[in-house]
Amino acid sequence: MGWSWVNVLVDVPMFAGLPKRQLGRIAELAVEKRMPAYTEIVRAGDIGRSFFVILDGTATVRREGKRPVRLTAGDFFGEMALLDGGPRAASVVADTEMLVMMIGRKDFIAMLEREPKVAVKMLTAIATRLRAAQSSPKD
Ligand code: CMP
């Protein structure tokens, strides 16, 4: 997606505090994609190939028998299947027209290895999600 996106990535919480040079390197790994409302961006059970960060719009994480979770600009998804190689744990569906950035699996892992601050921010968000998932009743 190129260096012109650095000014957008600066406002993404998981990239907060990174120098512009590092943001530029991340932008080089990513592609931006616009999607119409109601697109199923990720399907539960599929093999994971990409990681996503929402730049604009909202999406809902849908898991069978669990409460839906709303994701908005600055949130990420699709990390689980890339990290452990298992199937997509949930479906993620666009509620609105969306702008997302996509990073392929190899580049996603390389980014986390190169940018430990990004990795820690992601772990923090995953811990918060785990707490919410543990506390939310089934139905
Ligand atoms: P992945 O399993 O690759 O694809 C589905 C994605 O939905 C998953 O990665 C997470 O990014 C996201 N997801 C799954 N469960 C939750 C949850 N409880 N809260 C927020 N996001 C989730």
Tab-separated table of N, CA and C and ligand atoms in Angstrom:
chain	number	residue	atom	x	y	z
A	1	MET	N	0.824	-1.204	0.000
A	1	MET	CA	0.000	0.000	0.000
A	1	MET	C	0.857	1.252	0.000
A	2	GLY	N	2.119	1.162	0.319
A	2	GLY	CA	3.039	2.280	0.108
A	2	GLY	C	3.070	3.318	1.214
A	3	TRP	N	4.069	4.189	1.097
A	3	TRP	CA	4.403	5.118	2.177
A	3	TRP	C	3.353	6.192	2.397
A	4	SER	N	2.501	6.450	1.407
A	4	SER	CA	1.475	7.489	1.585
A	4	SER	C	0.495	7.099	2.697
A	5	TRP	N	0.475	5.807	3.074
A	5	TRP	CA	-0.458	5.327	4.099
A	5	TRP	C	0.087	5.507	5.516
A	6	VAL	N	1.320	5.929	5.630
A	6	VAL	CA	1.920	6.095	6.957
A	6	VAL	C	1.075	7.026	7.832
A	7	ASN	N	0.525	8.070	7.218
A	7	ASN	CA	-0.290	9.030	7.982
A	7	ASN	C	-1.596	8.427	8.479
A	8	VAL	N	-2.021	7.344	7.850
A	8	VAL	CA	-3.209	6.612	8.325
A	8	VAL	C	-2.796	5.633	9.424
A	9	LEU	N	-1.681	4.947	9.227
A	9	LEU	CA	-1.243	3.918	10.187
A	9	LEU	C	-0.852	4.522	11.540
A	10	VAL	N	-0.415	5.782	11.534
A	10	VAL	CA	-0.046	6.495	12.754
A	10	VAL	C	-1.198	6.481	13.781
A	11	ASP	N	-2.426	6.450	13.308
A	11	ASP	CA	-3.599	6.497	14.201
A	11	ASP	C	-4.125	5.118	14.586
A	12	VAL	N	-3.468	4.044	14.133
A	12	VAL	CA	-3.913	2.687	14.474
A	12	VAL	C	-3.265	2.291	15.802
A	13	PRO	N	-4.074	1.965	16.836
A	13	PRO	CA	-3.508	1.703	18.164
A	13	PRO	C	-2.373	0.677	18.170
A	14	MET	N	-2.477	-0.395	17.387
A	14	MET	CA	-1.411	-1.412	17.477
A	14	MET	C	-0.077	-0.924	16.901
A	15	PHE	N	-0.126	0.185	16.152
A	15	PHE	CA	1.106	0.746	15.594
A	15	PHE	C	1.527	2.024	16.325
A	16	ALA	N	0.828	2.356	17.421
A	16	ALA	CA	1.085	3.616	18.126
A	16	ALA	C	2.535	3.700	18.582
A	17	GLY	N	3.145	4.859	18.401
A	17	GLY	CA	4.492	5.102	18.895
A	17	GLY	C	5.596	4.599	17.980
A	18	LEU	N	5.242	3.919	16.884
A	18	LEU	CA	6.294	3.443	15.970
A	18	LEU	C	6.820	4.606	15.138
A	19	PRO	N	8.124	4.670	14.949
A	19	PRO	CA	8.663	5.698	14.055
A	19	PRO	C	8.130	5.517	12.631
A	20	LYS	N	8.067	6.638	11.896
A	20	LYS	CA	7.488	6.594	10.540
A	20	LYS	C	8.228	5.619	9.619
A	21	ARG	N	9.530	5.472	9.859
A	21	ARG	CA	10.291	4.549	9.009
A	21	ARG	C	9.753	3.120	9.148
A	22	GLN	N	9.464	2.723	10.399
A	22	GLN	CA	8.915	1.384	10.630
A	22	GLN	C	7.490	1.269	10.073
A	23	LEU	N	6.712	2.355	10.239
A	23	LEU	CA	5.351	2.332	9.684
A	23	LEU	C	5.399	2.179	8.164
A	24	GLY	N	6.361	2.827	7.565
A	24	GLY	CA	6.518	2.720	6.115
A	24	GLY	C	6.842	1.303	5.693
A	25	ARG	N	7.676	0.629	6.473
A	25	ARG	CA	8.025	-0.769	6.153
A	25	ARG	C	6.809	-1.670	6.280
A	26	ILE	N	5.979	-1.385	7.290
A	26	ILE	CA	4.744	-2.173	7.452
A	26	ILE	C	3.792	-1.904	6.287
A	27	ALA	N	3.681	-0.627	5.914
A	27	ALA	CA	2.796	-0.265	4.790
A	27	ALA	C	3.234	-0.981	3.511
A	28	GLU	N	4.545	-1.174	3.365
A	28	GLU	CA	5.044	-1.848	2.162
A	28	GLU	C	4.622	-3.315	2.091
A	29	LEU	N	4.403	-3.927	3.265
A	29	LEU	CA	3.998	-5.340	3.309
A	29	LEU	C	2.505	-5.521	3.033
A	30	ALA	N	1.747	-4.450	3.219
A	30	ALA	CA	0.280	-4.558	3.237
A	30	ALA	C	-0.345	-4.106	1.919
A	31	VAL	N	-1.554	-4.571	1.701
A	31	VAL	CA	-2.369	-4.013	0.611
A	31	VAL	C	-3.656	-3.480	1.223
A	32	GLU	N	-4.170	-2.398	0.662
A	32	GLU	CA	-5.455	-1.884	1.145
A	32	GLU	C	-6.558	-2.460	0.268
A	33	LYS	N	-7.700	-2.681	0.899
A	33	LYS	CA	-8.802	-3.285	0.144
A	33	LYS	C	-10.118	-2.671	0.598
A	34	ARG	N	-10.921	-2.248	-0.353
A	34	ARG	CA	-12.273	-1.781	-0.033
A	34	ARG	C	-13.237	-2.937	-0.219
A	35	MET	N	-14.192	-3.035	0.678
A	35	MET	CA	-15.164	-4.127	0.597
A	35	MET	C	-16.557	-3.590	0.823
A	36	PRO	N	-17.525	-4.094	0.074
A	36	PRO	CA	-18.902	-3.656	0.300
A	36	PRO	C	-19.454	-4.204	1.613
A	37	ALA	N	-20.487	-3.537	2.122
A	37	ALA	CA	-21.178	-4.013	3.316
A	37	ALA	C	-21.633	-5.458	3.095
A	38	TYR	N	-21.652	-6.196	4.176
A	38	TYR	CA	-22.130	-7.591	4.231
A	38	TYR	C	-21.151	-8.606	3.645
A	39	THR	N	-19.969	-8.167	3.216
A	39	THR	CA	-18.952	-9.119	2.759
A	39	THR	C	-18.512	-9.987	3.932
A	40	GLU	N	-18.430	-11.311	3.687
A	40	GLU	CA	-17.841	-12.200	4.695
A	40	GLU	C	-16.335	-12.201	4.452
A	41	ILE	N	-15.616	-11.458	5.277
A	41	ILE	CA	-14.186	-11.243	5.038
A	41	ILE	C	-13.406	-12.490	5.435
A	42	VAL	N	-13.828	-13.114	6.526
A	42	VAL	CA	-13.203	-14.334	7.030
A	42	VAL	C	-14.333	-15.309	7.342
A	43	ARG	N	-14.138	-16.581	6.984
A	43	ARG	CA	-15.186	-17.584	7.264
A	43	ARG	C	-14.687	-18.606	8.266
A	44	ALA	N	-15.468	-18.819	9.330
A	44	ALA	CA	-15.110	-19.798	10.365
A	44	ALA	C	-14.800	-21.142	9.702
A	45	GLY	N	-13.694	-21.748	10.131
A	45	GLY	CA	-13.325	-23.068	9.626
A	45	GLY	C	-12.338	-23.034	8.483
A	46	ASP	N	-12.240	-21.897	7.785
A	46	ASP	CA	-11.316	-21.800	6.651
A	46	ASP	C	-9.859	-21.789	7.128
A	47	ILE	N	-8.966	-22.067	6.207
A	47	ILE	CA	-7.529	-21.865	6.443
A	47	ILE	C	-7.257	-20.362	6.434
A	48	GLY	N	-6.382	-19.900	7.342
A	48	GLY	CA	-6.063	-18.471	7.380
A	48	GLY	C	-4.885	-18.119	6.497
A	49	ARG	N	-5.056	-17.108	5.672
A	49	ARG	CA	-3.940	-16.671	4.826
A	49	ARG	C	-3.532	-15.231	5.089
A	50	SER	N	-4.426	-14.422	5.677
A	50	SER	CA	-4.124	-12.993	5.859
A	50	SER	C	-4.570	-12.499	7.224
A	51	PHE	N	-3.923	-11.401	7.606
A	51	PHE	CA	-4.234	-10.645	8.812
A	51	PHE	C	-4.836	-9.315	8.358
A	52	PHE	N	-5.793	-8.799	9.130
A	52	PHE	CA	-6.521	-7.593	8.714
A	52	PHE	C	-6.518	-6.537	9.815
A	53	VAL	N	-6.400	-5.283	9.403
A	53	VAL	CA	-6.611	-4.151	10.300
A	53	VAL	C	-7.698	-3.284	9.669
A	54	ILE	N	-8.695	-2.915	10.471
A	54	ILE	CA	-9.788	-2.086	9.955
A	54	ILE	C	-9.332	-0.628	9.920
A	55	LEU	N	-9.351	-0.026	8.745
A	55	LEU	CA	-9.002	1.395	8.618
A	55	LEU	C	-10.263	2.254	8.604
A	56	ASP	N	-11.361	1.704	8.109
A	56	ASP	CA	-12.634	2.433	8.123
A	56	ASP	C	-13.780	1.427	8.032
A	57	GLY	N	-14.866	1.744	8.753
A	57	GLY	CA	-16.039	0.875	8.736
A	57	GLY	C	-16.097	0.005	9.983
A	58	THR	N	-17.120	-0.834	10.057
A	58	THR	CA	-17.251	-1.746	11.197
A	58	THR	C	-17.575	-3.152	10.688
A	59	ALA	N	-17.171	-4.131	11.510
A	59	ALA	CA	-17.412	-5.540	11.178
A	59	ALA	C	-17.860	-6.253	12.449
A	60	THR	N	-18.482	-7.409	12.270
A	60	THR	CA	-18.912	-8.206	13.421
A	60	THR	C	-18.267	-9.578	13.370
A	61	VAL	N	-17.710	-9.978	14.529
A	61	VAL	CA	-17.161	-11.327	14.699
A	61	VAL	C	-18.319	-12.226	15.113
A	62	ARG	N	-18.574	-13.272	14.341
A	62	ARG	CA	-19.689	-14.187	14.641
A	62	ARG	C	-19.153	-15.581	14.933
A	63	ARG	N	-19.513	-16.084	16.123
A	63	ARG	CA	-19.133	-17.439	16.531
A	63	ARG	C	-20.388	-18.171	16.946
A	64	GLU	N	-20.491	-19.416	16.552
A	64	GLU	CA	-21.691	-20.210	16.882
A	64	GLU	C	-21.930	-20.255	18.378
A	65	GLY	N	-23.135	-19.902	18.782
A	65	GLY	CA	-23.505	-20.028	20.182
A	65	GLY	C	-22.912	-18.969	21.086
A	66	LYS	N	-22.225	-17.983	20.509
A	66	LYS	CA	-21.598	-16.927	21.310
A	66	LYS	C	-22.122	-15.571	20.870
A	67	ARG	N	-21.974	-14.625	21.780
A	67	ARG	CA	-22.386	-13.266	21.440
A	67	ARG	C	-21.514	-12.691	20.330
A	68	PRO	N	-22.118	-11.970	19.381
A	68	PRO	CA	-21.292	-11.300	18.368
A	68	PRO	C	-20.437	-10.201	18.989
A	69	VAL	N	-19.300	-9.927	18.401
A	69	VAL	CA	-18.383	-8.884	18.875
A	69	VAL	C	-18.198	-7.872	17.747
A	70	ARG	N	-18.391	-6.596	18.072
A	70	ARG	CA	-18.257	-5.545	17.063
A	70	ARG	C	-16.827	-5.021	17.012
A	71	LEU	N	-16.284	-4.920	15.810
A	71	LEU	CA	-14.939	-4.356	15.611
A	71	LEU	C	-15.047	-3.075	14.795
A	72	THR	N	-14.247	-2.070	15.166
A	72	THR	CA	-14.312	-0.777	14.478
A	72	THR	C	-12.910	-0.344	14.010
A	73	ALA	N	-12.834	0.855	13.464
A	73	ALA	CA	-11.565	1.358	12.904
A	73	ALA	C	-10.455	1.262	13.936
A	74	GLY	N	-9.320	0.733	13.546
A	74	GLY	CA	-8.175	0.545	14.439
A	74	GLY	C	-8.104	-0.857	15.012
A	75	ASP	N	-9.207	-1.600	14.964
A	75	ASP	CA	-9.191	-2.988	15.459
A	75	ASP	C	-8.579	-3.917	14.396
A	76	PHE	N	-8.067	-5.051	14.877
A	76	PHE	CA	-7.486	-6.046	13.965
A	76	PHE	C	-8.256	-7.346	14.095
A	77	PHE	N	-8.116	-8.211	13.094
A	77	PHE	CA	-8.665	-9.571	13.199
A	77	PHE	C	-7.916	-10.482	12.228
A	78	GLY	N	-8.113	-11.791	12.437
A	78	GLY	CA	-7.498	-12.775	11.549
A	78	GLY	C	-6.137	-13.246	12.019
A	79	GLU	N	-5.766	-12.825	13.242
A	79	GLU	CA	-4.430	-13.192	13.738
A	79	GLU	C	-4.375	-14.639	14.227
A	80	MET	N	-5.518	-15.180	14.724
A	80	MET	CA	-5.466	-16.469	15.419
A	80	MET	C	-5.018	-17.604	14.507
A	81	ALA	N	-5.664	-17.729	13.362
A	81	ALA	CA	-5.346	-18.839	12.451
A	81	ALA	C	-3.917	-18.716	11.909
A	82	LEU	N	-3.427	-17.470	11.792
A	82	LEU	CA	-2.056	-17.301	11.296
A	82	LEU	C	-1.043	-17.694	12.364
A	83	LEU	N	-1.397	-17.422	13.622
A	83	LEU	CA	-0.442	-17.695	14.697
A	83	LEU	C	-0.335	-19.184	15.009
A	84	ASP	N	-1.471	-19.876	15.059
A	84	ASP	CA	-1.380	-21.288	15.474
A	84	ASP	C	-1.637	-22.282	14.336
A	85	GLY	N	-1.926	-21.772	13.154
A	85	GLY	CA	-2.120	-22.665	12.009
A	85	GLY	C	-3.443	-23.410	12.024
A	86	GLY	N	-4.285	-23.139	13.006
A	86	GLY	CA	-5.602	-23.776	13.070
A	86	GLY	C	-6.594	-23.082	12.151
A	87	PRO	N	-7.831	-23.602	12.088
A	87	PRO	CA	-8.849	-22.981	11.230
A	87	PRO	C	-9.314	-21.633	11.806
A	88	ARG	N	-9.890	-20.793	10.970
A	88	ARG	CA	-10.474	-19.531	11.438
A	88	ARG	C	-11.472	-19.831	12.561
A	89	ALA	N	-11.311	-19.128	13.688
A	89	ALA	CA	-12.102	-19.421	14.884
A	89	ALA	C	-13.499	-18.810	14.827
A	90	ALA	N	-13.730	-17.922	13.884
A	90	ALA	CA	-15.003	-17.200	13.801
A	90	ALA	C	-15.137	-16.678	12.381
A	91	SER	N	-16.352	-16.244	12.043
A	91	SER	CA	-16.541	-15.492	10.797
A	91	SER	C	-16.498	-14.015	11.129
A	92	VAL	N	-15.986	-13.223	10.202
A	92	VAL	CA	-15.976	-11.768	10.381
A	92	VAL	C	-16.667	-11.174	9.163
A	93	VAL	N	-17.762	-10.445	9.426
A	93	VAL	CA	-18.625	-9.939	8.355
A	93	VAL	C	-18.683	-8.413	8.418
A	94	ALA	N	-18.530	-7.769	7.271
A	94	ALA	CA	-18.599	-6.302	7.202
A	94	ALA	C	-20.031	-5.835	7.484
A	95	ASP	N	-20.168	-4.893	8.405
A	95	ASP	CA	-21.489	-4.295	8.683
A	95	ASP	C	-21.755	-3.138	7.723
A	96	THR	N	-20.664	-2.484	7.318
A	96	THR	CA	-20.737	-1.301	6.462
A	96	THR	C	-19.751	-1.527	5.327
A	97	GLU	N	-19.697	-0.598	4.402
A	97	GLU	CA	-18.586	-0.593	3.454
A	97	GLU	C	-17.313	-0.461	4.291
A	98	MET	N	-16.251	-1.145	3.885
A	98	MET	CA	-15.050	-1.127	4.729
A	98	MET	C	-13.789	-0.847	3.928
A	99	LEU	N	-12.832	-0.264	4.634
A	99	LEU	CA	-11.461	-0.170	4.128
A	99	LEU	C	-10.591	-0.933	5.121
A	100	VAL	N	-9.903	-1.970	4.629
A	100	VAL	CA	-9.034	-2.764	5.503
A	100	VAL	C	-7.628	-2.800	4.910
A	101	MET	N	-6.643	-3.035	5.782
A	101	MET	CA	-5.320	-3.382	5.274
A	101	MET	C	-5.098	-4.866	5.519
A	102	MET	N	-4.510	-5.516	4.546
A	102	MET	CA	-4.292	-6.968	4.598
A	102	MET	C	-2.803	-7.258	4.535
A	103	ILE	N	-2.358	-8.172	5.404
A	103	ILE	CA	-0.958	-8.612	5.381
A	103	ILE	C	-0.960	-10.134	5.322
A	104	GLY	N	-0.202	-10.690	4.404
A	104	GLY	CA	-0.122	-12.149	4.262
A	104	GLY	C	0.582	-12.785	5.453
A	105	ARG	N	0.403	-14.099	5.604
A	105	ARG	CA	0.869	-14.797	6.810
A	105	ARG	C	2.370	-14.623	7.068
A	106	LYS	N	3.173	-14.842	6.061
A	106	LYS	CA	4.631	-14.760	6.244
A	106	LYS	C	5.050	-13.356	6.668
A	107	ASP	N	4.485	-12.357	5.998
A	107	ASP	CA	4.843	-10.970	6.315
A	107	ASP	C	4.315	-10.567	7.692
A	108	PHE	N	3.155	-11.113	8.074
A	108	PHE	CA	2.594	-10.846	9.406
A	108	PHE	C	3.542	-11.355	10.499
A	109	ILE	N	3.999	-12.603	10.344
A	109	ILE	CA	4.926	-13.177	11.335
A	109	ILE	C	6.235	-12.381	11.349
A	110	ALA	N	6.740	-12.044	10.168
A	110	ALA	CA	7.992	-11.278	10.078
A	110	ALA	C	7.837	-9.917	10.754
A	111	MET	N	6.658	-9.282	10.579
A	111	MET	CA	6.410	-7.975	11.210
A	111	MET	C	6.452	-8.102	12.731
A	112	LEU	N	5.829	-9.146	13.281
A	112	LEU	CA	5.815	-9.325	14.740
A	112	LEU	C	7.226	-9.602	15.267
A	113	GLU	N	8.001	-10.352	14.486
A	113	GLU	CA	9.372	-10.641	14.918
A	113	GLU	C	10.236	-9.390	14.888
A	114	ARG	N	9.968	-8.518	13.939
A	114	ARG	CA	10.787	-7.305	13.779
A	114	ARG	C	10.349	-6.181	14.708
A	115	GLU	N	9.053	-6.164	15.060
A	115	GLU	CA	8.488	-5.052	15.836
A	115	GLU	C	7.869	-5.572	17.134
A	116	PRO	N	8.715	-5.814	18.158
A	116	PRO	CA	8.186	-6.380	19.405
A	116	PRO	C	7.118	-5.506	20.071
A	117	LYS	N	7.164	-4.196	19.867
A	117	LYS	CA	6.146	-3.324	20.473
A	117	LYS	C	4.773	-3.590	19.865
A	118	VAL	N	4.765	-3.863	18.570
A	118	VAL	CA	3.499	-4.211	17.907
A	118	VAL	C	3.000	-5.548	18.455
A	119	ALA	N	3.933	-6.502	18.626
A	119	ALA	CA	3.553	-7.822	19.144
A	119	ALA	C	2.943	-7.695	20.540
A	120	VAL	N	3.558	-6.864	21.400
A	120	VAL	CA	3.044	-6.707	22.765
A	120	VAL	C	1.667	-6.034	22.742
A	121	LYS	N	1.488	-5.044	21.881
A	121	LYS	CA	0.168	-4.398	21.788
A	121	LYS	C	-0.893	-5.397	21.336
A	122	MET	N	-0.499	-6.264	20.410
A	122	MET	CA	-1.445	-7.279	19.949
A	122	MET	C	-1.774	-8.256	21.072
A	123	LEU	N	-0.769	-8.671	21.834
A	123	LEU	CA	-1.013	-9.593	22.954
A	123	LEU	C	-1.933	-8.957	23.991
A	124	THR	N	-1.734	-7.653	24.246
A	124	THR	CA	-2.589	-6.947	25.199
A	124	THR	C	-4.044	-6.990	24.726
A	125	ALA	N	-4.238	-6.711	23.442
A	125	ALA	CA	-5.603	-6.724	22.902
A	125	ALA	C	-6.192	-8.136	22.962
A	126	ILE	N	-5.375	-9.143	22.697
A	126	ILE	CA	-5.852	-10.535	22.735
A	126	ILE	C	-6.245	-10.911	24.172
A	127	ALA	N	-5.461	-10.445	25.160
A	127	ALA	CA	-5.795	-10.717	26.567
A	127	ALA	C	-7.141	-10.091	26.934
A	128	THR	N	-7.361	-8.856	26.478
A	128	THR	CA	-8.639	-8.172	26.747
A	128	THR	C	-9.796	-8.932	26.090
A	129	ARG	N	-9.573	-9.404	24.854
A	129	ARG	CA	-10.619	-10.168	24.156
A	129	ARG	C	-10.913	-11.480	24.883
A	130	LEU	N	-9.842	-12.111	25.385
A	130	LEU	CA	-10.027	-13.388	26.095
A	130	LEU	C	-10.863	-13.177	27.355
A	131	ARG	N	-10.554	-12.102	28.100
A	131	ARG	CA	-11.355	-11.787	29.292
A	131	ARG	C	-12.827	-11.603	28.939
A	132	ALA	N	-13.063	-10.825	27.873
A	132	ALA	CA	-14.453	-10.558	27.462
A	132	ALA	C	-15.138	-11.856	27.047
A	133	ALA	N	-14.407	-12.703	26.317
A	133	ALA	CA	-14.986	-13.966	25.846
A	133	ALA	C	-15.302	-14.891	27.017
A	134	GLN	N	-14.444	-14.861	28.049
A	134	GLN	CA	-14.666	-15.732	29.208
A	134	GLN	C	-15.841	-15.255	30.040
A	135	SER	N	-16.059	-13.933	30.057
A	135	SER	CA	-17.110	-13.400	30.929
A	135	SER	C	-18.470	-13.341	30.244
A	136	SER	N	-18.498	-13.434	28.899
A	136	SER	CA	-19.804	-13.284	28.234
A	136	SER	C	-20.562	-14.608	28.272
A	137	PRO	N	-21.822	-14.564	28.702
A	137	PRO	CA	-22.608	-15.790	28.774
A	137	PRO	C	-22.885	-16.358	27.375
A	138	LYS	N	-23.199	-17.640	27.315
A	138	LYS	CA	-23.423	-18.309	26.031
A	138	LYS	C	-24.606	-17.688	25.302
A	139	ASP	N	-25.693	-17.456	26.019
A	139	ASP	CA	-26.886	-16.857	25.400
A	139	ASP	C	-27.827	-16.339	26.458
B	1	CMP	P1	-9.008	-16.014	13.137
B	1	CMP	O1	-9.390	-17.203	13.915
B	1	CMP	O2	-7.836	-16.073	12.253
B	1	CMP	O3	-10.261	-15.560	12.265
B	1	CMP	C1	-11.424	-15.134	12.967
B	1	CMP	C2	-11.029	-13.963	13.828
B	1	CMP	O4	-12.044	-13.447	14.665
B	1	CMP	C3	-9.964	-14.396	14.848
B	1	CMP	O5	-8.797	-14.756	14.150
B	1	CMP	C4	-9.911	-13.188	15.723
B	1	CMP	O6	-9.192	-12.142	15.104
B	1	CMP	C5	-11.403	-12.815	15.762
B	1	CMP	N1	-12.024	-13.313	16.996
B	1	CMP	C6	-12.274	-14.583	17.325
B	1	CMP	N2	-12.839	-14.647	18.556
B	1	CMP	C7	-12.932	-13.379	18.996
B	1	CMP	C8	-13.424	-12.783	20.179
B	1	CMP	N3	-13.934	-13.510	21.179
B	1	CMP	N4	-13.349	-11.437	20.299
B	1	CMP	C9	-12.830	-10.700	19.306
B	1	CMP	N5	-12.365	-11.199	18.153
B	1	CMP	C10	-12.406	-12.523	17.999
